């Protein structure tokens, strides 16, 4: 029994974050491949009927339709994480902090995410504008993560990984696809490494497995 | 570099999907071009309004900007009824067009870059195969290539030993014939048509002609896009950016026989646009 159907595009960072969260929580789901590029199927009548915004991913679970990846991470955590640690929604401090980073992840989609689409698929956006915005967002994240490191912490919120980390991870990790390398962002590199070290982590093109952590037969 | 040589080859510069969205501006060998009109009746012009010859083959618009283009190579399987023709779109890569082709010919990287799809550890051995330059420098071929693949294609149910043949019919195109799981008597055809924007940047148009009655069309497109995008970050980080043709600059191993033949063939033909040569 699968928990949901994901309308998916294999190169989308926002689709990937839902696949990643589902894998981390051990949730089974079905994939419906959508020809986002070159087919622009997300703008077809059938898909627009589900999501008038014409964006991917779309999550369907019974009668529930979600069209925002941050909402999907919240849904996954609230329904499939008995520990409650991935989304401490009711905590008066941690809950709102998670909300902050979910909003920040939306900014990343429109900065680093668009810069990547432009670099890979020649997306019709102003390259200079989105790249500047991406650098600004990466610097902001680097500062915040540096503060966290000075406090002896690894994750964006609290002492454990949350949906905030998963929401922000993909477009930061994928920024080298647009030539925005991580060399100047040591705290970001450290945090990316921590996310990639999570048990049941999955990859996508441009985000590689931590090779040294693979199980070997003689381990 | 040999721009003059390169100008007389044909290059894929557009597909139906980009033309549907209006005139398509692009760049070929440093020349700005605009491709306009429907795919079955397009025009290719430069900034001065000069029109270039074109053909509509293998789901793409092809053009050549030199005065005496060599004939476009033939892929007969593209006309076989029953095959699904899949133009995969265009992906921009900041690398030499020749590096993009060479990477497509390499099998040793499968377990490490296309993990659990085209290869998997510990099945990393490249068993001996045959690589040759055929018919007076016409084409490079690699045959009798065998490799264990966990998920060789969308239509493969599980891990199989896949048989490959590679063919380089032009300096910036490569065609792969591989075991077709649902129809063992036929080979699936997967190609890349590389459009050199400059010596260090290219637009790559992957294309497939398959027998597959079970996968949806978006699944076929995404299977190939996933694989190509796994290569992209590797390609953009190869140094030197241009492909060295002097065997002293990069040390090949036995697994690289196809690459050795490809580099030798490029050198003999004088197809050095995108190559690192003594005069570069």
GROMACS .gro file of C-alpha atoms in nm:
model
  499
    1UNK     CA    1   0.000   0.000   0.000
    2UNK     CA    2   0.155   0.324  -0.110
    3UNK     CA    3   0.097   0.640   0.092
    4UNK     CA    4   0.071   0.885  -0.196
    5UNK     CA    5   0.132   0.954  -0.564
    6UNK     CA    6   0.398   1.208  -0.658
    7UNK     CA    7   0.374   1.395  -0.987
    8UNK     CA    8   0.745   1.406  -1.045
    9UNK     CA    9   1.015   1.554  -1.265
   10UNK     CA   10   1.347   1.384  -1.215
   11UNK     CA   11   1.563   1.699  -1.243
   12UNK     CA   12   1.352   1.919  -1.012
   13UNK     CA   13   1.499   2.000  -0.672
   14UNK     CA   14   1.152   2.054  -0.527
   15UNK     CA   15   1.038   1.708  -0.644
   16UNK     CA   16   1.360   1.562  -0.508
   17UNK     CA   17   1.307   1.702  -0.157
   18UNK     CA   18   0.978   1.511  -0.132
   19UNK     CA   19   1.142   1.189  -0.254
   20UNK     CA   20   1.425   1.248  -0.004
   21UNK     CA   21   1.189   1.308   0.289
   22UNK     CA   22   0.982   1.001   0.198
   23UNK     CA   23   1.298   0.790   0.186
   24UNK     CA   24   1.424   0.923   0.520
   25UNK     CA   25   1.088   0.832   0.677
   26UNK     CA   26   1.063   0.497   0.496
   27UNK     CA   27   0.738   0.592   0.322
   28UNK     CA   28   0.642   0.409  -0.001
   29UNK     CA   29   0.483   0.603  -0.283
   30UNK     CA   30   0.403   0.589  -0.652
   31UNK     CA   31   0.560   0.812  -0.914
   32UNK     CA   32   0.378   0.965  -1.208
   33UNK     CA   33   0.648   1.105  -1.441
   34UNK     CA   34   0.558   1.446  -1.583
   35UNK     CA   35   0.734   1.566  -1.898
   36UNK     CA   36   0.827   1.907  -1.754
   37UNK     CA   37   1.103   1.949  -2.010
   38UNK     CA   38   1.100   1.943  -2.308
   39UNK     CA   39   0.726   1.862  -2.304
   40UNK     CA   40   0.597   2.139  -2.070
   41UNK     CA   41   0.338   1.888  -1.955
   42UNK     CA   42   0.299   2.074  -1.623
   43UNK     CA   43   0.118   2.338  -1.830
   44UNK     CA   44  -0.120   2.082  -1.983
   45UNK     CA   45  -0.492   2.098  -1.901
   46UNK     CA   46  -0.485   1.778  -1.695
   47UNK     CA   47  -0.206   1.896  -1.469
   48UNK     CA   48  -0.334   2.254  -1.441
   49UNK     CA   49  -0.665   2.112  -1.323
   50UNK     CA   50  -0.476   1.963  -1.027
   51UNK     CA   51  -0.248   2.260  -0.973
   52UNK     CA   52  -0.349   2.590  -1.136
   53UNK     CA   53  -0.005   2.731  -1.049
   54UNK     CA   54   0.149   2.495  -1.305
   55UNK     CA   55   0.435   2.391  -1.079
   56UNK     CA   56   0.575   2.055  -0.976
   57UNK     CA   57   0.567   1.847  -0.763
   58UNK     CA   58   0.204   1.763  -0.691
   59UNK     CA   59   0.121   1.516  -0.416
   60UNK     CA   60  -0.203   1.320  -0.410
   61UNK     CA   61  -0.314   1.112  -0.113
   62UNK     CA   62  -0.676   1.005  -0.139
   63UNK     CA   63  -0.875   1.326  -0.177
   64UNK     CA   64  -0.585   1.541  -0.064
   65UNK     CA   65  -0.394   1.736  -0.328
   66UNK     CA   66  -0.088   1.938  -0.228
   67UNK     CA   67   0.099   2.159  -0.474
   68UNK     CA   68   0.368   2.309  -0.253
   69UNK     CA   69   0.678   2.108  -0.166
   70UNK     CA   70   0.714   2.263   0.182
   71UNK     CA   71   0.353   2.167   0.258
   72UNK     CA   72   0.433   1.814   0.139
   73UNK     CA   73   0.728   1.787   0.379
   74UNK     CA   74   0.498   1.902   0.662
   75UNK     CA   75   0.233   1.650   0.556
   76UNK     CA   76   0.488   1.367   0.542
   77UNK     CA   77   0.628   1.450   0.885
   78UNK     CA   78   0.289   1.499   1.051
   79UNK     CA   79   0.152   1.173   0.910
   80UNK     CA   80   0.452   0.944   0.895
   81UNK     CA   81   0.692   1.044   1.170
   82UNK     CA   82   0.568   0.907   1.502
   83UNK     CA   83   0.867   1.063   1.683
   84UNK     CA   84   0.753   1.413   1.585
   85UNK     CA   85   1.114   1.528   1.559
   86UNK     CA   86   1.114   1.608   1.184
   87UNK     CA   87   0.848   1.875   1.229
   88UNK     CA   88   0.817   2.007   1.587
   89UNK     CA   89   0.509   2.205   1.482
   90UNK     CA   90   0.367   2.259   1.830
   91UNK     CA   91   0.691   2.380   1.988
   92UNK     CA   92   0.651   2.756   2.044
   93UNK     CA   93   1.011   2.828   1.942
   94UNK     CA   94   1.117   2.548   1.707
   95UNK     CA   95   0.786   2.541   1.516
   96UNK     CA   96   0.810   2.903   1.397
   97UNK     CA   97   1.181   2.861   1.324
   98UNK     CA   98   1.096   2.573   1.092
   99UNK     CA   99   0.843   2.802   0.923
  100UNK     CA  100   1.116   3.060   0.867
  101UNK     CA  101   1.332   2.809   0.682
  102UNK     CA  102   1.042   2.673   0.479
  103UNK     CA  103   0.987   3.029   0.357
  104UNK     CA  104   1.361   3.064   0.292
  105UNK     CA  105   1.348   2.746   0.083
  106UNK     CA  106   1.092   2.922  -0.139
  107UNK     CA  107   1.342   3.205  -0.192
  108UNK     CA  108   1.607   2.950  -0.286
  109UNK     CA  109   1.375   2.804  -0.553
  110UNK     CA  110   1.351   3.148  -0.712
  111UNK     CA  111   1.721   3.230  -0.683
  112UNK     CA  112   1.958   2.931  -0.694
  113UNK     CA  113   1.684   2.712  -0.845
  114UNK     CA  114   1.620   2.946  -1.137
  115UNK     CA  115   1.992   3.012  -1.188
  116UNK     CA  116   2.032   2.637  -1.227
  117UNK     CA  117   1.742   2.605  -1.473
  118UNK     CA  118   1.895   2.887  -1.678
  119UNK     CA  119   2.238   2.723  -1.680
  120UNK     CA  120   2.116   2.374  -1.767
  121UNK     CA  121   1.804   2.424  -1.978
  122UNK     CA  122   1.849   2.783  -2.099
  123UNK     CA  123   1.541   2.888  -1.901
  124UNK     CA  124   1.413   3.233  -2.003
  125UNK     CA  125   1.509   3.427  -1.688
  126UNK     CA  126   1.751   3.714  -1.637
  127UNK     CA  127   2.069   3.528  -1.559
  128UNK     CA  128   2.242   3.812  -1.376
  129UNK     CA  129   1.942   3.889  -1.151
  130UNK     CA  130   1.884   3.532  -1.038
  131UNK     CA  131   2.254   3.465  -0.989
  132UNK     CA  132   2.292   3.775  -0.772
  133UNK     CA  133   1.991   3.669  -0.566
  134UNK     CA  134   2.136   3.318  -0.535
  135UNK     CA  135   2.470   3.448  -0.405
  136UNK     CA  136   2.286   3.669  -0.155
  137UNK     CA  137   2.082   3.372  -0.030
  138UNK     CA  138   2.387   3.146  -0.007
  139UNK     CA  139   2.576   3.413   0.193
  140UNK     CA  140   2.281   3.456   0.429
  141UNK     CA  141   2.262   3.082   0.484
  142UNK     CA  142   2.640   3.062   0.535
  143UNK     CA  143   2.619   3.328   0.809
  144UNK     CA  144   2.328   3.158   0.984
  145UNK     CA  145   2.501   2.819   0.968
  146UNK     CA  146   2.825   2.971   1.095
  147UNK     CA  147   2.635   3.101   1.399
  148UNK     CA  148   2.492   2.753   1.449
  149UNK     CA  149   2.840   2.597   1.435
  150UNK     CA  150   2.964   2.847   1.696
  151UNK     CA  151   2.677   2.729   1.918
  152UNK     CA  152   2.796   2.373   1.867
  153UNK     CA  153   2.499   2.278   1.648
  154UNK     CA  154   2.473   2.112   1.308
  155UNK     CA  155   2.115   2.160   1.190
  156UNK     CA  156   1.910   2.468   1.101
  157UNK     CA  157   1.663   2.426   1.388
  158UNK     CA  158   1.711   2.261   1.726
  159UNK     CA  159   1.943   1.967   1.777
  160UNK     CA  160   1.807   1.731   1.515
  161UNK     CA  161   1.745   1.739   1.142
  162UNK     CA  162   1.401   1.875   1.054
  163UNK     CA  163   1.200   1.938   0.741
  164UNK     CA  164   1.371   2.282   0.741
  165UNK     CA  165   1.700   2.117   0.646
  166UNK     CA  166   1.538   1.898   0.382
  167UNK     CA  167   1.349   2.196   0.233
  168UNK     CA  168   1.665   2.407   0.195
  169UNK     CA  169   1.907   2.130   0.099
  170UNK     CA  170   1.840   2.063  -0.273
  171UNK     CA  171   1.889   2.402  -0.438
  172UNK     CA  172   2.189   2.478  -0.216
  173UNK     CA  173   2.346   2.140  -0.298
  174UNK     CA  174   2.270   2.186  -0.669
  175UNK     CA  175   2.407   2.540  -0.704
  176UNK     CA  176   2.734   2.417  -0.867
  177UNK     CA  177   2.512   2.314  -1.163
  178UNK     CA  178   2.492   2.689  -1.225
  179UNK     CA  179   2.863   2.741  -1.161
  180UNK     CA  180   2.792   2.867  -0.806
  181UNK     CA  181   3.053   2.656  -0.629
  182UNK     CA  182   3.061   2.586  -0.255
  183UNK     CA  183   3.432   2.660  -0.205
  184UNK     CA  184   3.365   2.992  -0.031
  185UNK     CA  185   3.099   2.851   0.202
  186UNK     CA  186   3.260   2.619   0.460
  187UNK     CA  187   2.958   2.611   0.695
  188UNK     CA  188   2.729   2.523   0.404
  189UNK     CA  189   2.966   2.245   0.298
  190UNK     CA  190   2.965   2.106   0.650
  191UNK     CA  191   2.585   2.112   0.664
  192UNK     CA  192   2.547   1.954   0.318
  193UNK     CA  193   2.776   1.676   0.433
  194UNK     CA  194   2.559   1.622   0.743
  195UNK     CA  195   2.242   1.592   0.531
  196UNK     CA  196   2.410   1.350   0.291
  197UNK     CA  197   2.517   1.139   0.591
  198UNK     CA  198   2.157   1.076   0.704
  199UNK     CA  199   2.050   0.710   0.701
  200UNK     CA  200   1.838   0.628   0.390
  201UNK     CA  201   1.962   0.941   0.207
  202UNK     CA  202   1.890   0.926  -0.167
  203UNK     CA  203   2.062   1.107  -0.454
  204UNK     CA  204   1.958   1.292  -0.766
  205UNK     CA  205   2.165   1.401  -1.066
  206UNK     CA  206   2.411   1.661  -0.935
  207UNK     CA  207   2.389   1.536  -0.574
  208UNK     CA  208   2.618   1.245  -0.513
  209UNK     CA  209   2.629   0.976  -0.253
  210UNK     CA  210   2.898   0.995   0.014
  211UNK     CA  211   3.101   0.718  -0.141
  212UNK     CA  212   3.302   0.641   0.171
  213UNK     CA  213   2.985   0.565   0.364
  214UNK     CA  214   2.864   0.295   0.125
  215UNK     CA  215   2.832  -0.044   0.284
  216UNK     CA  216   3.087  -0.294   0.165
  217UNK     CA  217   3.066  -0.669   0.186
  218UNK     CA  218   3.361  -0.696   0.425
  219UNK     CA  219   3.242  -0.415   0.654
  220UNK     CA  220   4.148   2.459  -3.349
  221UNK     CA  221   4.007   2.390  -3.688
  222UNK     CA  222   3.701   2.604  -3.732
  223UNK     CA  223   3.706   2.554  -4.109
  224UNK     CA  224   3.684   2.177  -4.072
  225UNK     CA  225   3.406   2.202  -3.816
  226UNK     CA  226   3.198   2.440  -4.027
  227UNK     CA  227   3.146   2.170  -4.290
  228UNK     CA  228   2.977   1.923  -4.057
  229UNK     CA  229   2.603   1.923  -3.990
  230UNK     CA  230   2.476   1.998  -3.638
  231UNK     CA  231   2.141   1.958  -3.464
  232UNK     CA  232   2.039   2.311  -3.362
  233UNK     CA  233   1.668   2.282  -3.273
  234UNK     CA  234   1.387   2.037  -3.207
  235UNK     CA  235   1.010   2.064  -3.230
  236UNK     CA  236   0.973   2.162  -2.865
  237UNK     CA  237   1.191   2.477  -2.886
  238UNK     CA  238   1.037   2.584  -3.220
  239UNK     CA  239   0.685   2.561  -3.075
  240UNK     CA  240   0.777   2.853  -2.849
  241UNK     CA  241   0.872   3.089  -3.131
  242UNK     CA  242   1.199   3.183  -3.302
  243UNK     CA  243   1.487   3.011  -3.127
  244UNK     CA  244   1.813   3.198  -3.078
  245UNK     CA  245   2.121   2.986  -3.051
  246UNK     CA  246   2.492   2.975  -3.126
  247UNK     CA  247   2.693   2.740  -3.344
  248UNK     CA  248   3.074   2.747  -3.369
  249UNK     CA  249   3.069   3.102  -3.233
  250UNK     CA  250   2.808   3.223  -3.485
  251UNK     CA  251   2.472   3.353  -3.356
  252UNK     CA  252   2.183   3.182  -3.534
  253UNK     CA  253   1.804   3.207  -3.525
  254UNK     CA  254   1.593   2.904  -3.609
  255UNK     CA  255   1.231   2.993  -3.690
  256UNK     CA  256   0.918   2.830  -3.819
  257UNK     CA  257   0.761   2.487  -3.773
  258UNK     CA  258   0.995   2.189  -3.751
  259UNK     CA  259   0.893   2.059  -4.094
  260UNK     CA  260   0.958   2.394  -4.264
  261UNK     CA  261   1.205   2.601  -4.064
  262UNK     CA  262   1.464   2.860  -4.158
  263UNK     CA  263   1.811   2.912  -4.013
  264UNK     CA  264   1.957   3.263  -4.036
  265UNK     CA  265   2.245   3.455  -3.883
  266UNK     CA  266   2.246   3.812  -3.749
  267UNK     CA  267   2.295   3.952  -4.101
  268UNK     CA  268   1.995   3.763  -4.234
  269UNK     CA  269   2.207   3.511  -4.425
  270UNK     CA  270   2.020   3.183  -4.464
  271UNK     CA  271   2.188   2.848  -4.411
  272UNK     CA  272   2.100   2.504  -4.552
  273UNK     CA  273   1.903   2.274  -4.327
  274UNK     CA  274   1.759   1.926  -4.302
  275UNK     CA  275   1.498   1.774  -4.074
  276UNK     CA  276   1.637   1.437  -3.957
  277UNK     CA  277   1.617   1.230  -3.638
  278UNK     CA  278   1.359   1.463  -3.476
  279UNK     CA  279   1.591   1.765  -3.508
  280UNK     CA  280   1.669   2.054  -3.740
  281UNK     CA  281   2.027   2.026  -3.870
  282UNK     CA  282   2.234   2.297  -4.028
  283UNK     CA  283   2.588   2.352  -4.158
  284UNK     CA  284   2.747   2.693  -4.188
  285UNK     CA  285   3.042   2.602  -4.416
  286UNK     CA  286   3.042   2.629  -4.797
  287UNK     CA  287   3.079   2.258  -4.877
  288UNK     CA  288   2.929   2.043  -4.600
  289UNK     CA  289   3.008   1.674  -4.584
  290UNK     CA  290   2.694   1.455  -4.600
  291UNK     CA  291   2.501   1.404  -4.276
  292UNK     CA  292   2.552   1.051  -4.141
  293UNK     CA  293   2.281   0.792  -4.168
  294UNK     CA  294   2.102   0.625  -3.875
  295UNK     CA  295   1.877   0.378  -4.059
  296UNK     CA  296   1.709   0.262  -3.736
  297UNK     CA  297   1.555   0.608  -3.707
  298UNK     CA  298   1.322   0.517  -3.995
  299UNK     CA  299   1.221   0.171  -3.869
  300UNK     CA  300   0.848   0.156  -3.800
  301UNK     CA  301   0.758   0.054  -3.445
  302UNK     CA  302   1.035   0.244  -3.273
  303UNK     CA  303   0.945   0.527  -3.037
  304UNK     CA  304   1.149   0.832  -3.134
  305UNK     CA  305   1.239   1.034  -2.827
  306UNK     CA  306   1.403   1.375  -2.860
  307UNK     CA  307   1.516   1.443  -2.503
  308UNK     CA  308   1.548   1.823  -2.526
  309UNK     CA  309   1.866   2.025  -2.501
  310UNK     CA  310   2.108   2.049  -2.210
  311UNK     CA  311   2.380   2.314  -2.193
  312UNK     CA  312   2.721   2.203  -2.070
  313UNK     CA  313   3.029   2.417  -2.021
  314UNK     CA  314   3.274   2.170  -2.168
  315UNK     CA  315   3.441   2.096  -2.499
  316UNK     CA  316   3.198   1.932  -2.745
  317UNK     CA  317   3.458   1.659  -2.792
  318UNK     CA  318   3.466   1.586  -2.417
  319UNK     CA  319   3.088   1.538  -2.425
  320UNK     CA  320   3.124   1.277  -2.701
  321UNK     CA  321   3.417   1.105  -2.534
  322UNK     CA  322   3.227   1.074  -2.205
  323UNK     CA  323   2.934   0.916  -2.391
  324UNK     CA  324   3.175   0.650  -2.526
  325UNK     CA  325   3.314   0.561  -2.184
  326UNK     CA  326   3.180   0.265  -1.990
  327UNK     CA  327   3.429   0.254  -1.703
  328UNK     CA  328   3.247   0.538  -1.523
  329UNK     CA  329   2.906   0.365  -1.516
  330UNK     CA  330   2.925   0.212  -1.164
  331UNK     CA  331   3.052   0.536  -1.013
  332UNK     CA  332   2.848   0.804  -1.190
  333UNK     CA  333   2.535   0.612  -1.289
  334UNK     CA  334   2.525   0.402  -0.974
  335UNK     CA  335   2.249   0.138  -0.963
  336UNK     CA  336   2.131   0.229  -1.314
  337UNK     CA  337   2.403   0.168  -1.573
  338UNK     CA  338   2.645   0.007  -1.331
  339UNK     CA  339   2.704  -0.092  -0.973
  340UNK     CA  340   2.992  -0.191  -0.753
  341UNK     CA  341   3.150  -0.442  -0.736
  342UNK     CA  342   3.080  -0.500  -1.109
  343UNK     CA  343   3.336  -0.246  -1.223
  344UNK     CA  344   3.549  -0.450  -1.462
  345UNK     CA  345   3.560  -0.343  -1.825
  346UNK     CA  346   3.615  -0.670  -2.010
  347UNK     CA  347   3.820  -0.648  -2.331
  348UNK     CA  348   3.631  -0.521  -2.636
  349UNK     CA  349   3.719  -0.413  -2.986
  350UNK     CA  350   3.774  -0.053  -3.096
  351UNK     CA  351   3.860   0.044  -3.452
  352UNK     CA  352   3.866   0.322  -3.709
  353UNK     CA  353   3.669   0.201  -4.010
  354UNK     CA  354   3.664   0.268  -4.383
  355UNK     CA  355   3.927   0.530  -4.455
  356UNK     CA  356   3.864   0.737  -4.142
  357UNK     CA  357   3.487   0.745  -4.194
  358UNK     CA  358   3.380   0.629  -3.847
  359UNK     CA  359   3.501   0.502  -3.510
  360UNK     CA  360   3.339   0.183  -3.380
  361UNK     CA  361   3.361  -0.006  -3.053
  362UNK     CA  362   3.209  -0.354  -3.059
  363UNK     CA  363   3.170  -0.658  -2.832
  364UNK     CA  364   3.130  -0.432  -2.531
  365UNK     CA  365   2.964  -0.615  -2.242
  366UNK     CA  366   2.875  -0.469  -1.905
  367UNK     CA  367   2.662  -0.568  -1.608
  368UNK     CA  368   2.383  -0.317  -1.560
  369UNK     CA  369   2.133  -0.306  -1.272
  370UNK     CA  370   1.875  -0.114  -1.481
  371UNK     CA  371   2.005  -0.091  -1.837
  372UNK     CA  372   1.696   0.081  -1.972
  373UNK     CA  373   1.345   0.174  -1.870
  374UNK     CA  374   1.222  -0.155  -2.020
  375UNK     CA  375   1.475  -0.377  -1.836
  376UNK     CA  376   1.312  -0.550  -1.540
  377UNK     CA  377   1.632  -0.596  -1.340
  378UNK     CA  378   2.006  -0.646  -1.372
  379UNK     CA  379   2.132  -0.783  -1.706
  380UNK     CA  380   2.457  -0.817  -1.898
  381UNK     CA  381   2.410  -0.552  -2.162
  382UNK     CA  382   2.582  -0.567  -2.498
  383UNK     CA  383   2.687  -0.241  -2.650
  384UNK     CA  384   2.816  -0.115  -2.980
  385UNK     CA  385   2.934   0.242  -3.010
  386UNK     CA  386   2.964   0.437  -3.328
  387UNK     CA  387   3.109   0.783  -3.388
  388UNK     CA  388   2.981   0.893  -3.730
  389UNK     CA  389   3.094   1.257  -3.696
  390UNK     CA  390   3.326   1.439  -3.455
  391UNK     CA  391   3.040   1.570  -3.239
  392UNK     CA  392   2.789   1.286  -3.261
  393UNK     CA  393   2.784   0.941  -3.107
  394UNK     CA  394   2.540   0.655  -3.147
  395UNK     CA  395   2.500   0.366  -2.908
  396UNK     CA  396   2.334   0.035  -2.996
  397UNK     CA  397   2.242  -0.168  -2.691
  398UNK     CA  398   2.049  -0.479  -2.595
  399UNK     CA  399   1.678  -0.413  -2.618
  400UNK     CA  400   1.533  -0.611  -2.327
  401UNK     CA  401   1.179  -0.670  -2.469
  402UNK     CA  402   1.307  -0.746  -2.824
  403UNK     CA  403   1.643  -0.925  -2.803
  404UNK     CA  404   1.670  -0.948  -3.184
  405UNK     CA  405   1.681  -0.569  -3.206
  406UNK     CA  406   1.906  -0.305  -3.060
  407UNK     CA  407   1.788   0.012  -2.891
  408UNK     CA  408   1.948   0.322  -3.038
  409UNK     CA  409   2.060   0.606  -2.812
  410UNK     CA  410   2.250   0.899  -2.956
  411UNK     CA  411   2.386   1.236  -2.858
  412UNK     CA  412   2.402   1.515  -3.109
  413UNK     CA  413   2.640   1.776  -2.973
  414UNK     CA  414   2.603   2.134  -3.094
  415UNK     CA  415   2.931   2.318  -3.033
  416UNK     CA  416   2.843   2.673  -2.921
  417UNK     CA  417   3.216   2.738  -2.889
  418UNK     CA  418   3.523   2.526  -2.819
  419UNK     CA  419   3.438   2.526  -2.449
  420UNK     CA  420   3.059   2.521  -2.437
  421UNK     CA  421   2.802   2.299  -2.603
  422UNK     CA  422   2.432   2.227  -2.625
  423UNK     CA  423   2.367   1.854  -2.617
  424UNK     CA  424   2.058   1.698  -2.779
  425UNK     CA  425   2.017   1.338  -2.662
  426UNK     CA  426   1.789   1.130  -2.886
  427UNK     CA  427   1.657   0.775  -2.871
  428UNK     CA  428   1.489   0.529  -3.107
  429UNK     CA  429   1.354   0.248  -2.891
  430UNK     CA  430   1.121  -0.046  -2.877
  431UNK     CA  431   0.933   0.004  -2.552
  432UNK     CA  432   0.561  -0.057  -2.514
  433UNK     CA  433   0.542  -0.040  -2.136
  434UNK     CA  434   0.700   0.291  -2.033
  435UNK     CA  435   0.519   0.621  -2.065
  436UNK     CA  436   0.680   0.881  -2.288
  437UNK     CA  437   0.770   1.109  -1.992
  438UNK     CA  438   0.937   0.810  -1.824
  439UNK     CA  439   1.156   0.751  -2.130
  440UNK     CA  440   1.255   1.118  -2.149
  441UNK     CA  441   1.336   1.137  -1.779
  442UNK     CA  442   1.535   0.814  -1.778
  443UNK     CA  443   1.774   0.962  -2.031
  444UNK     CA  444   1.776   1.310  -1.873
  445UNK     CA  445   1.863   1.162  -1.536
  446UNK     CA  446   2.160   0.979  -1.684
  447UNK     CA  447   2.283   1.275  -1.886
  448UNK     CA  448   2.257   1.515  -1.592
  449UNK     CA  449   2.462   1.274  -1.382
  450UNK     CA  450   2.736   1.323  -1.641
  451UNK     CA  451   2.701   1.699  -1.664
  452UNK     CA  452   2.869   1.794  -1.337
  453UNK     CA  453   3.158   1.559  -1.418
  454UNK     CA  454   3.198   1.708  -1.766
  455UNK     CA  455   3.204   2.065  -1.635
  456UNK     CA  456   3.486   1.976  -1.398
  457UNK     CA  457   3.720   1.807  -1.645
  458UNK     CA  458   4.052   1.985  -1.693
  459UNK     CA  459   4.191   2.092  -1.927
  460UNK     CA  460   3.856   2.199  -2.067
  461UNK     CA  461   3.962   2.115  -2.423
  462UNK     CA  462   4.025   1.754  -2.517
  463UNK     CA  463   4.399   1.674  -2.531
  464UNK     CA  464   4.495   1.479  -2.843
  465UNK     CA  465   4.856   1.429  -2.744
  466UNK     CA  466   4.872   1.090  -2.566
  467UNK     CA  467   5.142   1.229  -2.337
  468UNK     CA  468   4.895   1.469  -2.172
  469UNK     CA  469   4.644   1.217  -2.038
  470UNK     CA  470   4.742   0.857  -1.972
  471UNK     CA  471   4.485   0.615  -2.114
  472UNK     CA  472   4.429   0.261  -1.987
  473UNK     CA  473   4.305  -0.049  -2.163
  474UNK     CA  474   3.944   0.037  -2.075
  475UNK     CA  475   3.983   0.361  -2.274
  476UNK     CA  476   4.040   0.198  -2.614
  477UNK     CA  477   3.740   0.372  -2.768
  478UNK     CA  478   3.863   0.706  -2.644
  479UNK     CA  479   4.210   0.638  -2.782
  480UNK     CA  480   4.062   0.552  -3.122
  481UNK     CA  481   3.836   0.859  -3.110
  482UNK     CA  482   4.123   1.096  -3.030
  483UNK     CA  483   4.345   0.941  -3.296
  484UNK     CA  484   4.063   0.966  -3.551
  485UNK     CA  485   3.998   1.333  -3.467
  486UNK     CA  486   4.366   1.411  -3.510
  487UNK     CA  487   4.394   1.231  -3.843
  488UNK     CA  488   4.085   1.402  -3.981
  489UNK     CA  489   4.198   1.740  -3.855
  490UNK     CA  490   3.876   1.770  -3.654
  491UNK     CA  491   4.036   1.967  -3.376
  492UNK     CA  492   3.769   2.225  -3.287
  493UNK     CA  493   3.741   2.180  -2.908
  494UNK     CA  494   4.072   1.992  -2.889
  495UNK     CA  495   4.390   2.092  -2.711
  496UNK     CA  496   4.653   2.092  -2.982
  497UNK     CA  497   5.011   2.211  -3.005
  498UNK     CA  498   4.908   2.535  -3.175
  499UNK     CA  499   4.630   2.613  -2.924
   0.00000   0.00000   0.00000
